[in-house]
mmCIF file of C-alpha atoms in Angstrom:
data_model
loop_
_atom_site.group_PDB
_atom_site.id
_atom_site.type_symbol
_atom_site.label_atom_id
_atom_site.label_comp_id
_atom_site.label_asym_id
_atom_site.label_seq_id
_atom_site.Cartn_x
_atom_site.Cartn_y
_atom_site.Cartn_z
ATOM 1 C CA MET J 9 24.539 -50.965 -3.377
ATOM 2 C CA PRO J 10 21.550 -52.401 -1.125
ATOM 3 C CA PRO J 11 21.460 -55.862 -2.863
ATOM 4 C CA LEU J 12 18.617 -56.703 -5.644
ATOM 5 C CA THR J 13 16.093 -59.246 -4.543
ATOM 6 C CA ALA J 14 13.582 -60.617 -6.811
ATOM 7 C CA GLY J 15 11.296 -60.563 -3.534
ATOM 8 C CA SER J 16 11.816 -57.445 -2.419
ATOM 9 C CA THR J 17 8.294 -55.584 -1.501
ATOM 10 C CA GLY J 18 7.109 -52.222 -3.472
ATOM 11 C CA ALA J 19 6.307 -52.594 -7.372
ATOM 12 C CA ASP J 20 5.169 -56.030 -8.408
ATOM 13 C CA TRP J 21 6.553 -57.943 -10.999
ATOM 14 C CA ILE J 22 5.662 -58.065 -14.591
ATOM 15 C CA GLY J 23 6.147 -61.820 -16.620
ATOM 16 C CA LYS J 24 5.753 -65.420 -14.763
ATOM 17 C CA GLY J 25 8.538 -67.157 -16.718
ATOM 18 C CA LYS J 26 12.356 -66.707 -16.788
ATOM 19 C CA VAL J 27 12.123 -63.319 -17.038
ATOM 20 C CA ARG J 28 10.615 -60.644 -15.063
ATOM 21 C CA LEU J 29 10.510 -56.993 -14.572
ATOM 22 C CA ARG J 30 9.075 -54.424 -12.676
ATOM 23 C CA GLU J 31 9.657 -50.381 -11.860
ATOM 24 C CA THR J 32 9.373 -48.273 -9.081
ATOM 25 C CA GLY J 33 9.552 -44.714 -9.732
ATOM 26 C CA ARG J 34 12.372 -43.736 -11.885
ATOM 27 C CA THR J 35 13.921 -47.377 -11.605
ATOM 28 C CA VAL J 36 14.194 -50.705 -13.880
ATOM 29 C CA GLU J 37 14.629 -54.285 -12.007
ATOM 30 C CA ILE J 38 14.598 -57.009 -13.992
ATOM 31 C CA ALA J 39 15.136 -60.496 -12.326
ATOM 32 C CA ILE J 40 16.669 -63.244 -14.246
ATOM 33 C CA ASP J 41 16.047 -66.997 -12.958
ATOM 34 C CA GLY J 42 18.582 -69.443 -14.082
ATOM 35 C CA LEU J 43 22.855 -69.250 -14.746
ATOM 36 C CA THR J 44 23.866 -70.362 -18.610
ATOM 37 C CA THR J 45 27.512 -70.222 -18.875
ATOM 38 C CA GLN J 46 26.705 -68.686 -22.420
ATOM 39 C CA ALA J 47 26.447 -65.320 -22.401
ATOM 40 C CA LYS J 48 24.563 -64.907 -25.674
ATOM 41 C CA TYR J 49 21.714 -66.745 -24.531
ATOM 42 C CA TYR J 50 20.422 -64.249 -22.272
ATOM 43 C CA LYS J 51 20.252 -61.510 -25.139
ATOM 44 C CA PRO J 52 17.370 -63.440 -27.260
ATOM 45 C CA LEU J 53 15.139 -64.207 -24.193
ATOM 46 C CA VAL J 54 15.770 -60.372 -22.589
ATOM 47 C CA TYR J 55 14.814 -58.992 -25.960
ATOM 48 C CA GLU J 56 11.266 -61.087 -26.890
ATOM 49 C CA PHE J 57 10.682 -60.404 -23.291
ATOM 50 C CA MET J 58 11.144 -56.569 -23.802
ATOM 51 C CA ARG J 59 9.029 -57.286 -26.940
ATOM 52 C CA LYS J 60 6.331 -58.423 -25.199
ATOM 53 C CA GLU J 61 5.518 -56.917 -21.644
ATOM 54 C CA TRP J 62 7.049 -53.771 -21.854
ATOM 55 C CA ALA J 63 5.117 -51.427 -23.636
ATOM 56 C CA SER J 64 7.051 -48.043 -21.957
ATOM 57 C CA ARG J 65 8.710 -46.095 -24.194
ATOM 58 C CA PRO J 66 12.826 -45.682 -24.263
ATOM 59 C CA SER J 67 14.388 -42.368 -22.845
ATOM 60 C CA TRP J 68 17.165 -40.092 -23.122
ATOM 61 C CA GLY J 69 20.106 -39.187 -20.473
ATOM 62 C CA ASP J 70 22.495 -40.321 -18.472
ATOM 63 C CA PHE J 71 22.525 -44.394 -17.327
ATOM 64 C CA THR J 72 23.423 -46.373 -14.290
ATOM 65 C CA VAL J 73 23.444 -50.968 -15.108
ATOM 66 C CA GLU J 74 24.193 -52.558 -11.960
ATOM 67 C CA ILE J 75 24.141 -56.084 -12.097
ATOM 68 C CA ARG J 76 24.167 -58.692 -10.339
ATOM 69 C CA MET J 77 25.206 -62.340 -10.622
ATOM 70 C CA GLU J 78 24.481 -64.654 -8.056
ATOM 71 C CA HIS J 79 25.111 -68.520 -8.398
ATOM 72 C CA VAL J 80 24.957 -70.642 -6.087
ATOM 73 C CA GLY J 81 28.807 -73.322 -4.938
ATOM 74 C CA ASP J 82 31.866 -72.783 -7.785
ATOM 75 C CA PRO J 83 31.170 -69.307 -9.657
ATOM 76 C CA PRO J 84 30.041 -70.407 -13.418
ATOM 77 C CA HIS J 85 32.450 -70.074 -15.966
ATOM 78 C CA ILE J 86 31.064 -66.436 -17.807
ATOM 79 C CA ASP J 87 32.533 -63.342 -19.098
ATOM 80 C CA LEU J 88 30.883 -60.767 -16.621
ATOM 81 C CA ASP J 89 31.945 -58.233 -19.627
ATOM 82 C CA ASN J 90 30.157 -61.015 -21.606
ATOM 83 C CA LEU J 91 26.702 -61.445 -19.869
ATOM 84 C CA ALA J 92 27.068 -57.293 -19.786
ATOM 85 C CA LYS J 93 26.868 -56.852 -23.913
ATOM 86 C CA ALA J 94 23.993 -59.554 -24.177
ATOM 87 C CA LEU J 95 21.839 -58.032 -21.374
ATOM 88 C CA LEU J 96 22.637 -54.135 -22.631
ATOM 89 C CA ASP J 97 21.982 -54.891 -26.164
ATOM 90 C CA ALA J 98 18.512 -57.017 -25.340
ATOM 91 C CA THR J 99 17.260 -53.354 -23.278
ATOM 92 C CA LYS J 100 18.848 -51.164 -25.620
ATOM 93 C CA GLY J 101 15.308 -49.549 -27.096
ATOM 94 C CA TYR J 102 13.274 -50.259 -24.654
ATOM 95 C CA LEU J 103 15.275 -48.565 -20.798
ATOM 96 C CA PHE J 104 16.809 -46.463 -23.843
ATOM 97 C CA HIS J 105 18.175 -45.579 -27.014
ATOM 98 C CA ASP J 106 21.284 -47.173 -27.110
ATOM 99 C CA ASP J 107 24.287 -48.227 -25.084
ATOM 100 C CA ALA J 108 25.683 -45.318 -25.259
ATOM 101 C CA GLN J 109 23.630 -44.351 -23.207
ATOM 102 C CA VAL J 110 25.277 -45.634 -20.399
ATOM 103 C CA ALA J 111 26.865 -43.180 -17.728
ATOM 104 C CA ARG J 112 28.148 -46.252 -15.549
ATOM 105 C CA LEU J 113 27.783 -49.734 -15.442
ATOM 106 C CA LEU J 114 28.253 -51.844 -12.486
ATOM 107 C CA VAL J 115 29.044 -55.826 -13.365
ATOM 108 C CA GLU J 116 29.533 -58.489 -10.337
ATOM 109 C CA ARG J 117 28.454 -61.543 -8.747
ATOM 110 C CA HIS J 118 28.170 -63.638 -5.637
ATOM 111 C CA GLU J 119 27.468 -66.173 -4.153
ATOM 112 C CA GLY J 120 23.847 -66.462 -3.349
ATOM 113 C CA GLU J 121 20.610 -67.969 -2.180
ATOM 114 C CA ARG J 122 19.919 -69.464 -6.298
ATOM 115 C CA GLU J 123 21.353 -68.938 -9.298
ATOM 116 C CA ARG J 124 19.544 -65.534 -10.760
ATOM 117 C CA ILE J 125 21.152 -62.628 -12.439
ATOM 118 C CA MET J 126 19.247 -58.714 -10.581
ATOM 119 C CA ILE J 127 19.346 -55.546 -13.638
ATOM 120 C CA ARG J 128 18.949 -52.842 -11.785
ATOM 121 C CA VAL J 129 18.651 -48.954 -14.740
ATOM 122 C CA PHE J 130 18.540 -45.939 -13.748
ATOM 123 C CA PRO J 131 18.528 -42.443 -14.852
ATOM 124 C CA ARG J 132 21.879 -41.032 -14.383
ATOM 125 C CA ASP J 133 21.560 -37.971 -11.901
#
């Protein structure tokens, strides 16, 4: 998987706060700045962004979702499965109709240049 970076060239980012989104072809990328140990923090944050900023309709079919948590220094004590569930719940109804459509889910953490979460969602061929 090529690295997810909020500074990549391509489509313009939507949003100016903690959450940003861009669509490149059939792929949607979401960048969330900052980290917290509370996975439940991300669900309302991303849900409100999607509700206010995203005008697209959800799609049917199978999807691949890749979530990359980047941290500086020691990784935060956060369960990646809880993080994934919060983010899938927040995007359900906007990117896909139901999170049961997620046929492939990759969630990983890496040391990075800044603390953030990058999400990539695309149809599974």
